[in-house]
mmCIF file with all atom_site columns, C-alpha atoms in Angstrom:
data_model
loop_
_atom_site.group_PDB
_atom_site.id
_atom_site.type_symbol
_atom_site.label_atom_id
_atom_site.label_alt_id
_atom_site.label_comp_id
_atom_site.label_asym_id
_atom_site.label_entity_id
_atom_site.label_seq_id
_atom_site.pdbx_PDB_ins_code
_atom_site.Cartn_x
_atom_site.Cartn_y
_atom_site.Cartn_z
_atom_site.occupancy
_atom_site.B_iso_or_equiv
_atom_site.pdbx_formal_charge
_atom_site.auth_seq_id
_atom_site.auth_comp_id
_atom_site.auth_asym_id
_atom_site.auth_atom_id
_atom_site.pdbx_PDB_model_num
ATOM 1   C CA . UNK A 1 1   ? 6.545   -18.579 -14.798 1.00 91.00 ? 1   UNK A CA 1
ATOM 2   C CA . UNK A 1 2   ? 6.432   -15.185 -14.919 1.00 95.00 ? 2   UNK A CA 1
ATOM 3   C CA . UNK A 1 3   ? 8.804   -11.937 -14.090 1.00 97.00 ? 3   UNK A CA 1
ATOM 4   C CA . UNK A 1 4   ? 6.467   -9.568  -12.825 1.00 97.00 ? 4   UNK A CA 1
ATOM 5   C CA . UNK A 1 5   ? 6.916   -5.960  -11.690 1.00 97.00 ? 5   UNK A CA 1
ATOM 6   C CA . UNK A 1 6   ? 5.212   -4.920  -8.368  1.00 96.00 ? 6   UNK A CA 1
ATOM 7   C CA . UNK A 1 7   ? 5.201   -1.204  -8.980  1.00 96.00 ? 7   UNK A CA 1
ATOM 8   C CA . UNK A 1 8   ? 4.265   1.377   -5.975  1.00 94.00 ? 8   UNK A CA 1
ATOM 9   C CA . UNK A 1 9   ? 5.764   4.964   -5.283  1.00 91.00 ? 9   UNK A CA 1
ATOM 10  C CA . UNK A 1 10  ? 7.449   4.152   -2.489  1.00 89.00 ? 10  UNK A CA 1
ATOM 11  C CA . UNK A 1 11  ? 7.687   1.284   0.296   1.00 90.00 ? 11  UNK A CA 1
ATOM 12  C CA . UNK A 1 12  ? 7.507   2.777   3.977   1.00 85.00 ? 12  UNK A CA 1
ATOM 13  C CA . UNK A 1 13  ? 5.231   2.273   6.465   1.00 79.00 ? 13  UNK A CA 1
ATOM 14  C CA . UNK A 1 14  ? 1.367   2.581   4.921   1.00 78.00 ? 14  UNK A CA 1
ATOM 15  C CA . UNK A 1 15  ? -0.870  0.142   3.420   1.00 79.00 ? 15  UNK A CA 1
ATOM 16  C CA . UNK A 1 16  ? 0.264   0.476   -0.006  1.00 86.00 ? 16  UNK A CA 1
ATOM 17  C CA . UNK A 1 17  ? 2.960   -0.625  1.008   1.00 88.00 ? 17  UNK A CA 1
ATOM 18  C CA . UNK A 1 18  ? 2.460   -3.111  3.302   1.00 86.00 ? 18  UNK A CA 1
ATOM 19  C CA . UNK A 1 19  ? 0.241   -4.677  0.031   1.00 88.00 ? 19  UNK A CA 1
ATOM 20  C CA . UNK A 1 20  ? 3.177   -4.512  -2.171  1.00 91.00 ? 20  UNK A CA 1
ATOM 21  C CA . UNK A 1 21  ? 5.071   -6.868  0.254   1.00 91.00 ? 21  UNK A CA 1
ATOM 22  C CA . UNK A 1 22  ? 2.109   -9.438  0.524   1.00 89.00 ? 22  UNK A CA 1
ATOM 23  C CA . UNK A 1 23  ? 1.243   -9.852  -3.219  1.00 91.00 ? 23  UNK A CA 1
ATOM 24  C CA . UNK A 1 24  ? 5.461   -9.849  -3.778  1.00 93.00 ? 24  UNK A CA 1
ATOM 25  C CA . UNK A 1 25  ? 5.151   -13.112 -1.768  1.00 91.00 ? 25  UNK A CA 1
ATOM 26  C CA . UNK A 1 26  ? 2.113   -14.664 -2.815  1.00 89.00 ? 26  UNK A CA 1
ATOM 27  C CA . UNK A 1 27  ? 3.427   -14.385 -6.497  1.00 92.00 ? 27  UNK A CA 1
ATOM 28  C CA . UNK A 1 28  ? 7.104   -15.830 -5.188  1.00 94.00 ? 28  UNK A CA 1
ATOM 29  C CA . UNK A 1 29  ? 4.867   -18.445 -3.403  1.00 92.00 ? 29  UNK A CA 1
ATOM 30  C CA . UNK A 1 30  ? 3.628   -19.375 -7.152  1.00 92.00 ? 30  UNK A CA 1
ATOM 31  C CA . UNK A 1 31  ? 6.779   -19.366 -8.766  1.00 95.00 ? 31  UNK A CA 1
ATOM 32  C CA . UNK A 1 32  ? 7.091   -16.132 -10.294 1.00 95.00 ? 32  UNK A CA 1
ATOM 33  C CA . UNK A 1 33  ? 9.895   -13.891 -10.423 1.00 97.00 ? 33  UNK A CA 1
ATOM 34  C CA . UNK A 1 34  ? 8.187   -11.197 -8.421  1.00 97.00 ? 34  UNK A CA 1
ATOM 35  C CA . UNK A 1 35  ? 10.283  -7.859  -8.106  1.00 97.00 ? 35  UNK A CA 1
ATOM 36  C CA . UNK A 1 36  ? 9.072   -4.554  -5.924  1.00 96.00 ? 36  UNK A CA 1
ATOM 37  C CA . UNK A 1 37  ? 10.210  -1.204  -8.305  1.00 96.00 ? 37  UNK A CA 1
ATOM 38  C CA . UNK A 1 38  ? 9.537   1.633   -5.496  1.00 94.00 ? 38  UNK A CA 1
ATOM 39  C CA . UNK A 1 39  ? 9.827   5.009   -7.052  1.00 92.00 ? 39  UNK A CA 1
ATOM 40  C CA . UNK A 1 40  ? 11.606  7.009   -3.968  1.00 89.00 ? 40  UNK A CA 1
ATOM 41  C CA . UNK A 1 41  ? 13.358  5.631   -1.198  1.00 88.00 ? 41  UNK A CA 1
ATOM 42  C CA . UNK A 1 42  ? 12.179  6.446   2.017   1.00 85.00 ? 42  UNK A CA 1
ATOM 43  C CA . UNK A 1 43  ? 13.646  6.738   5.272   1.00 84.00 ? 43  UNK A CA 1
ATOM 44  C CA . UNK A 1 44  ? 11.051  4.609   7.235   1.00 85.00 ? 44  UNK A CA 1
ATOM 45  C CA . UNK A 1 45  ? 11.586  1.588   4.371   1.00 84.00 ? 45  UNK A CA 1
ATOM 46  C CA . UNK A 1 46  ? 10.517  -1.550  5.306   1.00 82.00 ? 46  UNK A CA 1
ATOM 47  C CA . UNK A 1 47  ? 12.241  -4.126  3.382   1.00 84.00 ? 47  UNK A CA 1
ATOM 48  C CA . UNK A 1 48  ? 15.466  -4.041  1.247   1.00 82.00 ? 48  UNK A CA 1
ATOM 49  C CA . UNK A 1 49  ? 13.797  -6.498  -0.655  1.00 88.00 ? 49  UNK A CA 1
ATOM 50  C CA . UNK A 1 50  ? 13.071  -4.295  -3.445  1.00 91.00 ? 50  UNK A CA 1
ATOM 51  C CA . UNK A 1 51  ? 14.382  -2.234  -6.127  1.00 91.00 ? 51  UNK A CA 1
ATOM 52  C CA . UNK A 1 52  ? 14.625  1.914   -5.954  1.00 93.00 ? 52  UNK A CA 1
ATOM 53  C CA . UNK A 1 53  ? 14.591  3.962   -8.903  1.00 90.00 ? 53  UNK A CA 1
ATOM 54  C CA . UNK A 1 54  ? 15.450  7.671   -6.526  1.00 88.00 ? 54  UNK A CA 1
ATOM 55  C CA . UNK A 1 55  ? 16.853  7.949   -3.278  1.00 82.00 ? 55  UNK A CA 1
ATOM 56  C CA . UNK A 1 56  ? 16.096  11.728  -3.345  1.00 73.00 ? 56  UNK A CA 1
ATOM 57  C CA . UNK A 1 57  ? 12.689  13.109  -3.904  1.00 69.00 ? 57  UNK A CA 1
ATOM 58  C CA . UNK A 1 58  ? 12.994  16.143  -5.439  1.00 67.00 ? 58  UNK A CA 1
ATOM 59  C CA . UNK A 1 59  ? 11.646  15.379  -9.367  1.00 71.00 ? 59  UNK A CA 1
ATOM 60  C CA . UNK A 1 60  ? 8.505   16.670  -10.538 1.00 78.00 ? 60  UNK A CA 1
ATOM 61  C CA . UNK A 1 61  ? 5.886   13.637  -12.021 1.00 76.00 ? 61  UNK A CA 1
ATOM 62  C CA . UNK A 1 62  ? 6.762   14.813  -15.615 1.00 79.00 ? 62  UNK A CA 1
ATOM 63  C CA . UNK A 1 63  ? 10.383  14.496  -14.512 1.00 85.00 ? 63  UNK A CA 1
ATOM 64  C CA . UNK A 1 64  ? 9.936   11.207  -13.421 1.00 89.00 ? 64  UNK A CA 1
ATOM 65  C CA . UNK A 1 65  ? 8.203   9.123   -15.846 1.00 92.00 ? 65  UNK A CA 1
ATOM 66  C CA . UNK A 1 66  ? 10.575  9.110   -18.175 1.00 92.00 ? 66  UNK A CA 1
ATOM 67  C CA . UNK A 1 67  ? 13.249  7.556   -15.692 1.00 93.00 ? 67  UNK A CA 1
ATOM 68  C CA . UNK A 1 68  ? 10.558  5.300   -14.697 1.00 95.00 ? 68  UNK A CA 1
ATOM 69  C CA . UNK A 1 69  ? 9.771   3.829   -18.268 1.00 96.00 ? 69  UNK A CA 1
ATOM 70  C CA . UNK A 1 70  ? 13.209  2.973   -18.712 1.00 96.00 ? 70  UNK A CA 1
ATOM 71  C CA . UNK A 1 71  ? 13.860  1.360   -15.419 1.00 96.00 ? 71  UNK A CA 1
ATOM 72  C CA . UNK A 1 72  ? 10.890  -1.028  -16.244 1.00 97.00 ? 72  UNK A CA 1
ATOM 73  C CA . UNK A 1 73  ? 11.998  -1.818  -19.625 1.00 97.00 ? 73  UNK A CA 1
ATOM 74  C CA . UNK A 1 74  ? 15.293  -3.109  -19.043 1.00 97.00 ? 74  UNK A CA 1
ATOM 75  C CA . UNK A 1 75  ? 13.928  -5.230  -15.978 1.00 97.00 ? 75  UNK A CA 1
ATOM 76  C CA . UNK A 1 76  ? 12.219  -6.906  -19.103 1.00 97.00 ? 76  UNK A CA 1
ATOM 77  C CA . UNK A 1 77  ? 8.627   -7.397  -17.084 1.00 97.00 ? 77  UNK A CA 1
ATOM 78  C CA . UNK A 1 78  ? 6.223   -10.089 -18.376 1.00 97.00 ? 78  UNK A CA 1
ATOM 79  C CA . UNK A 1 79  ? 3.344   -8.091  -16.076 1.00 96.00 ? 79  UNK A CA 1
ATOM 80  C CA . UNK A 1 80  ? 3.403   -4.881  -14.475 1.00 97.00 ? 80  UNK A CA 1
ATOM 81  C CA . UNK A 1 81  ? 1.380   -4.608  -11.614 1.00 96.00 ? 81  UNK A CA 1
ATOM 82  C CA . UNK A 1 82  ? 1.011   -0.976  -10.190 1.00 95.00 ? 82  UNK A CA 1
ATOM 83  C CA . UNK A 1 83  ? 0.175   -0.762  -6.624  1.00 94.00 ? 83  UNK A CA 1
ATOM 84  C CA . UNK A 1 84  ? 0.224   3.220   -5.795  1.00 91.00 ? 84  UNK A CA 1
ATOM 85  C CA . UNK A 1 85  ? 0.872   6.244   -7.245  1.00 88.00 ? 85  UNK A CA 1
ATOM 86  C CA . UNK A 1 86  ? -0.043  8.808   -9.757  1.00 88.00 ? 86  UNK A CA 1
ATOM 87  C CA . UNK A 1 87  ? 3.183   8.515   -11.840 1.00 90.00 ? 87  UNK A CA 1
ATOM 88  C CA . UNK A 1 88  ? 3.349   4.652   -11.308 1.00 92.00 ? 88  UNK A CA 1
ATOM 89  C CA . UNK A 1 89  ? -0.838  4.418   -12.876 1.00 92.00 ? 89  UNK A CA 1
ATOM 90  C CA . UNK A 1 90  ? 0.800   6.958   -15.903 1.00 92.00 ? 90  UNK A CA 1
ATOM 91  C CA . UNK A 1 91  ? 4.105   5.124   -17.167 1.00 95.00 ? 91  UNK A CA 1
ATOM 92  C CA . UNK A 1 92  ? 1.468   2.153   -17.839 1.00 95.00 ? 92  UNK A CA 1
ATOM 93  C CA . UNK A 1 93  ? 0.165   3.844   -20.947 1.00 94.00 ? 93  UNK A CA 1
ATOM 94  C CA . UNK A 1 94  ? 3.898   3.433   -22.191 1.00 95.00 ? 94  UNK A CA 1
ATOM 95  C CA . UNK A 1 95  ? 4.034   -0.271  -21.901 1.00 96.00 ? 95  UNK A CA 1
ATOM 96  C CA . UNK A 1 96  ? 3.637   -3.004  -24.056 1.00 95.00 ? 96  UNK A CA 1
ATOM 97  C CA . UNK A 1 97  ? 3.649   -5.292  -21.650 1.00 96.00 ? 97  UNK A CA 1
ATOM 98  C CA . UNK A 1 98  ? 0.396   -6.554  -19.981 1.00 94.00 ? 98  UNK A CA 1
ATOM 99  C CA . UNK A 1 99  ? -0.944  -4.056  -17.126 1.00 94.00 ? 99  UNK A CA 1
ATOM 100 C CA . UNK A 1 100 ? -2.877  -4.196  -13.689 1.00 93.00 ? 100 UNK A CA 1
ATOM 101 C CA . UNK A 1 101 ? -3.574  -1.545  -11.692 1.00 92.00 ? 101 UNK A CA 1
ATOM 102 C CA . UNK A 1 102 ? -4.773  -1.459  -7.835  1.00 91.00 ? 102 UNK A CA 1
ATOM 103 C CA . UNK A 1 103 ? -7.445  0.735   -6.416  1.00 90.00 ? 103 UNK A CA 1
ATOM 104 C CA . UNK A 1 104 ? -7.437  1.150   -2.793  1.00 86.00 ? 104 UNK A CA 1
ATOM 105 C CA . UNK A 1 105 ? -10.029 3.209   -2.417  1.00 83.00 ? 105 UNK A CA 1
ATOM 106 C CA . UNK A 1 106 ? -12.122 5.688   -4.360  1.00 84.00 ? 106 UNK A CA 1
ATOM 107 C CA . UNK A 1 107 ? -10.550 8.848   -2.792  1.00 82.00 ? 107 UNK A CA 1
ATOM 108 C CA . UNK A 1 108 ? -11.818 12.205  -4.339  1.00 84.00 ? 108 UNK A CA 1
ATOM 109 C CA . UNK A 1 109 ? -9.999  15.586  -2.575  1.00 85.00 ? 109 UNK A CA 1
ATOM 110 C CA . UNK A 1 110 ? -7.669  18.527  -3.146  1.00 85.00 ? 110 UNK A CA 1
ATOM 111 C CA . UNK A 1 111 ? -4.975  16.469  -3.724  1.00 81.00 ? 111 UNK A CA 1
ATOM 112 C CA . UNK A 1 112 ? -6.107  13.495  -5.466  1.00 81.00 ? 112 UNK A CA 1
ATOM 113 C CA . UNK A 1 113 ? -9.441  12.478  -7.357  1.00 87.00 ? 113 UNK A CA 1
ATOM 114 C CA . UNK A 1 114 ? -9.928  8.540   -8.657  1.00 87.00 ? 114 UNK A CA 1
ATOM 115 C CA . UNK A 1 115 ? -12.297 8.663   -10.428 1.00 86.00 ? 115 UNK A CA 1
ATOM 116 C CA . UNK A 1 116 ? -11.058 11.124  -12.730 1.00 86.00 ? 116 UNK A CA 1
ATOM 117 C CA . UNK A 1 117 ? -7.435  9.279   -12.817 1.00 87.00 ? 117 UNK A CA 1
ATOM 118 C CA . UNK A 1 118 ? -9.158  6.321   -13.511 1.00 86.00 ? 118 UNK A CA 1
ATOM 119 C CA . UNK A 1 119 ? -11.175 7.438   -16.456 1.00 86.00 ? 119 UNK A CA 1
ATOM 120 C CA . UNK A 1 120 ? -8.083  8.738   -17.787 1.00 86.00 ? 120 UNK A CA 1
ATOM 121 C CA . UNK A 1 121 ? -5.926  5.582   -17.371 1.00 86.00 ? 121 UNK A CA 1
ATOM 122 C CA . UNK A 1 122 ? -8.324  2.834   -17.347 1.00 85.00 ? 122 UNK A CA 1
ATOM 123 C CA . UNK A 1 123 ? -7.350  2.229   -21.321 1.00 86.00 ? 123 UNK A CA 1
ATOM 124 C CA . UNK A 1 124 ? -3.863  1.308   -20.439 1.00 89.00 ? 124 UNK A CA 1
ATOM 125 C CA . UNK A 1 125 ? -4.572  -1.627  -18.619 1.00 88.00 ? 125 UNK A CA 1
ATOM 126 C CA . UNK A 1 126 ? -6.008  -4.517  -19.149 1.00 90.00 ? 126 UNK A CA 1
ATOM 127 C CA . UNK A 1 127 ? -7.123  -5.995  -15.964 1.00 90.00 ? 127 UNK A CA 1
ATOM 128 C CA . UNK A 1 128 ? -7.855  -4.256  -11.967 1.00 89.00 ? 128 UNK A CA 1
ATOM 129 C CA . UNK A 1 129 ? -7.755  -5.219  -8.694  1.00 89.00 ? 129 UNK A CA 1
ATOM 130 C CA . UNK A 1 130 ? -9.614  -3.027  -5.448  1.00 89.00 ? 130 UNK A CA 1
ATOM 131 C CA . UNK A 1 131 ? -9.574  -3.837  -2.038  1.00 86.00 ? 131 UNK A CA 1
ATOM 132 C CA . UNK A 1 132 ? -13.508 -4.476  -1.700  1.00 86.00 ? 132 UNK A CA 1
ATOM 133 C CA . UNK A 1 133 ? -16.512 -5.413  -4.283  1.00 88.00 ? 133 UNK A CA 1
ATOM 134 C CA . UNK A 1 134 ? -17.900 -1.890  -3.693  1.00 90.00 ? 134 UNK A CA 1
ATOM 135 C CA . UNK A 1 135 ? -15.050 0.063   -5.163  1.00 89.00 ? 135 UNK A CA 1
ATOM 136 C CA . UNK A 1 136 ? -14.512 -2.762  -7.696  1.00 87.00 ? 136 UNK A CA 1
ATOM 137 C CA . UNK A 1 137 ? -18.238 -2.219  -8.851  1.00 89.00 ? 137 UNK A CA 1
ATOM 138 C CA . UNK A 1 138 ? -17.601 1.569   -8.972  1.00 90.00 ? 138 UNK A CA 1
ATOM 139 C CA . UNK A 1 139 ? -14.723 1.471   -10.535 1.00 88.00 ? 139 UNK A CA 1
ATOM 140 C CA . UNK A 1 140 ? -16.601 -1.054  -13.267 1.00 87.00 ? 140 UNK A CA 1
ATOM 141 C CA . UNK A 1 141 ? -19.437 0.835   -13.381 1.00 88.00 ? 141 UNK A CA 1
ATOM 142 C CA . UNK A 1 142 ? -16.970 4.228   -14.899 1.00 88.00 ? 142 UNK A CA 1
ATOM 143 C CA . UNK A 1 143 ? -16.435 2.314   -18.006 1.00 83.00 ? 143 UNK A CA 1
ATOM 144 C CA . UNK A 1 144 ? -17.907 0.616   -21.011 1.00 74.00 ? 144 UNK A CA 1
ATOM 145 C CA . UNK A 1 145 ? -18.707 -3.158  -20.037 1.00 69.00 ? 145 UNK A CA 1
ATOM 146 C CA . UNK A 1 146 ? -15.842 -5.775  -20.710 1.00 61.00 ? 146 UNK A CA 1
ATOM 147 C CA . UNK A 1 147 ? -12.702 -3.222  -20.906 1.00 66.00 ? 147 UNK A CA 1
ATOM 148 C CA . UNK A 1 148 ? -10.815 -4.905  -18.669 1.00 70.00 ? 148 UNK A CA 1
ATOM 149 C CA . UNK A 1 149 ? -10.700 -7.833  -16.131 1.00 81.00 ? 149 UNK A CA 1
ATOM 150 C CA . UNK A 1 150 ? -11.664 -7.168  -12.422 1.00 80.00 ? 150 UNK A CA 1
ATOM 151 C CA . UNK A 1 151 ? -11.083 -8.985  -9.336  1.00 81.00 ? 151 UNK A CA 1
ATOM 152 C CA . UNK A 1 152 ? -11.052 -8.029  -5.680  1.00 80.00 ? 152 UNK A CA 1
ATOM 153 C CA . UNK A 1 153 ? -7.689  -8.124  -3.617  1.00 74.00 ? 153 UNK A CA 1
ATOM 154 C CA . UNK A 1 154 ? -8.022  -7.494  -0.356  1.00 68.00 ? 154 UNK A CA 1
ATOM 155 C CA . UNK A 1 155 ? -5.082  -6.868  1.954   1.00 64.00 ? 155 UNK A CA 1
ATOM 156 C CA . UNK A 1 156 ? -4.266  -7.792  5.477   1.00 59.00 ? 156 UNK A CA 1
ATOM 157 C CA . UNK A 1 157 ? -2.049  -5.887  7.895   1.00 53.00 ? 157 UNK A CA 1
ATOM 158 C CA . UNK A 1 158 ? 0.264   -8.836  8.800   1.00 55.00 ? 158 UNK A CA 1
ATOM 159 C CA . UNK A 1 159 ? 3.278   -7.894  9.054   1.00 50.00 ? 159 UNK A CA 1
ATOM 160 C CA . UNK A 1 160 ? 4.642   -6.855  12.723  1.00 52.00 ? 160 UNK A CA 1
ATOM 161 C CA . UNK A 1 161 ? 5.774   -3.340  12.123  1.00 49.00 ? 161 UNK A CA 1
ATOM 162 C CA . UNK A 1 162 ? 1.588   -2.919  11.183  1.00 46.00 ? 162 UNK A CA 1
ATOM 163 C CA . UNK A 1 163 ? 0.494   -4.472  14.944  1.00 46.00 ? 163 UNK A CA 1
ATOM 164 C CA . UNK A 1 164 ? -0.854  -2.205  17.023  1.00 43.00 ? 164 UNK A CA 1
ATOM 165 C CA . UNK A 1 165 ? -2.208  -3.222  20.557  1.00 43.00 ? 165 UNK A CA 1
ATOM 166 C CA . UNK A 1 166 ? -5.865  -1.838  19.825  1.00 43.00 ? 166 UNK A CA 1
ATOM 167 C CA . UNK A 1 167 ? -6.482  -2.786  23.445  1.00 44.00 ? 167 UNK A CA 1
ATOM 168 C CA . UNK A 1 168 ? -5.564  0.011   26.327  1.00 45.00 ? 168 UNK A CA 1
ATOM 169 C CA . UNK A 1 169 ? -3.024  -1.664  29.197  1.00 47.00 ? 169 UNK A CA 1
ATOM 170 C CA . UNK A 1 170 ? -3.980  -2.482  32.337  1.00 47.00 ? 170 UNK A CA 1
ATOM 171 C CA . UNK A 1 171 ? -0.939  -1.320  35.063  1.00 48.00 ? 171 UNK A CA 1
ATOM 172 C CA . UNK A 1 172 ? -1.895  -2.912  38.382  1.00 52.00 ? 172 UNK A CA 1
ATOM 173 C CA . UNK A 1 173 ? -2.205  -0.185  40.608  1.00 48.00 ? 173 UNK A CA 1
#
């Protein structure tokens, strides 16, 4: 059994998040000691389930790592398995620990561009997980054959507060 650290940036409403919570469980549901480490605590949190390294968010990313790193060391992790987030994909090149990283999507815009994160990070962990087998093949196709260990992951919007009634309702006139 192992103690693994789900890490994500923060855990309010979104899909990253929502992920965090499902592959929490399905790693209790194996027997591992399965901990969430959310960097900032939001307002719209959906579980308490998890531990919070700020409830303020007012660091810079260089300002944060640091705190970060240590957090994660003293939790003693066997795994670290980061979710979301630019600073949570960085602090994995300070690990010694094994590392997995998720990928989403393939996102490239003003604020944020994968594929140039990944070809930065990708040497800092040793094994990926994506959503679908078209960003997985991407993202394997960005780097020299064999790096790393690649599976797909996909995630499900289960949980109620995700639920939307998709369907308009009928009022009887």
């Amino acid at each position: 059994l192992l103690n693994i650290i789900i890490l994500t940036h923060f855990l309010g409403r979104g899909g990253s998040s929502s992920f965090a919570l499902q592959v929490r469980d399905r790693l209790r549901q194996a027997g591992h000691q399965a901990t969430i480490l959310a960097t900032w605590h939001t307002e719209d949190c959906i579980s308490g389930d998890a531990d919070f390294l700020f409830y303020k968010h007012n660091l810079s990313h260089r300002l944060t790592i640091l705190p970060l790193l240590e957090k994660i060391q003293g939790m003693q992790p066997d795994l670290v398995y980061s979710i979301s987030g630019t600073a949570e994909m960085d602090v994995l090149r300070f690990l010694n620990v094994p590392r997995v990283r998720h990928f989403f999507s393939l996102e490239s815009h003003e604020f944020v561009d994968i594929c140039h994160l990944f070809r930065q990070a990708h040497p800092y962990f040793e094994a990926i997980t994506a959503n679908t087998p078209d960003v997985l093949a991407t993202l394997k196709s960005w780097t020299p054959e064999g790096t790393f260990t690649a599976k797909t992951f996909p995630y499900h919007l289960t949980l109620p507060e995700f639920r939307y009634n998709l369907l308009p309702t009928f009022r009887p006139s």
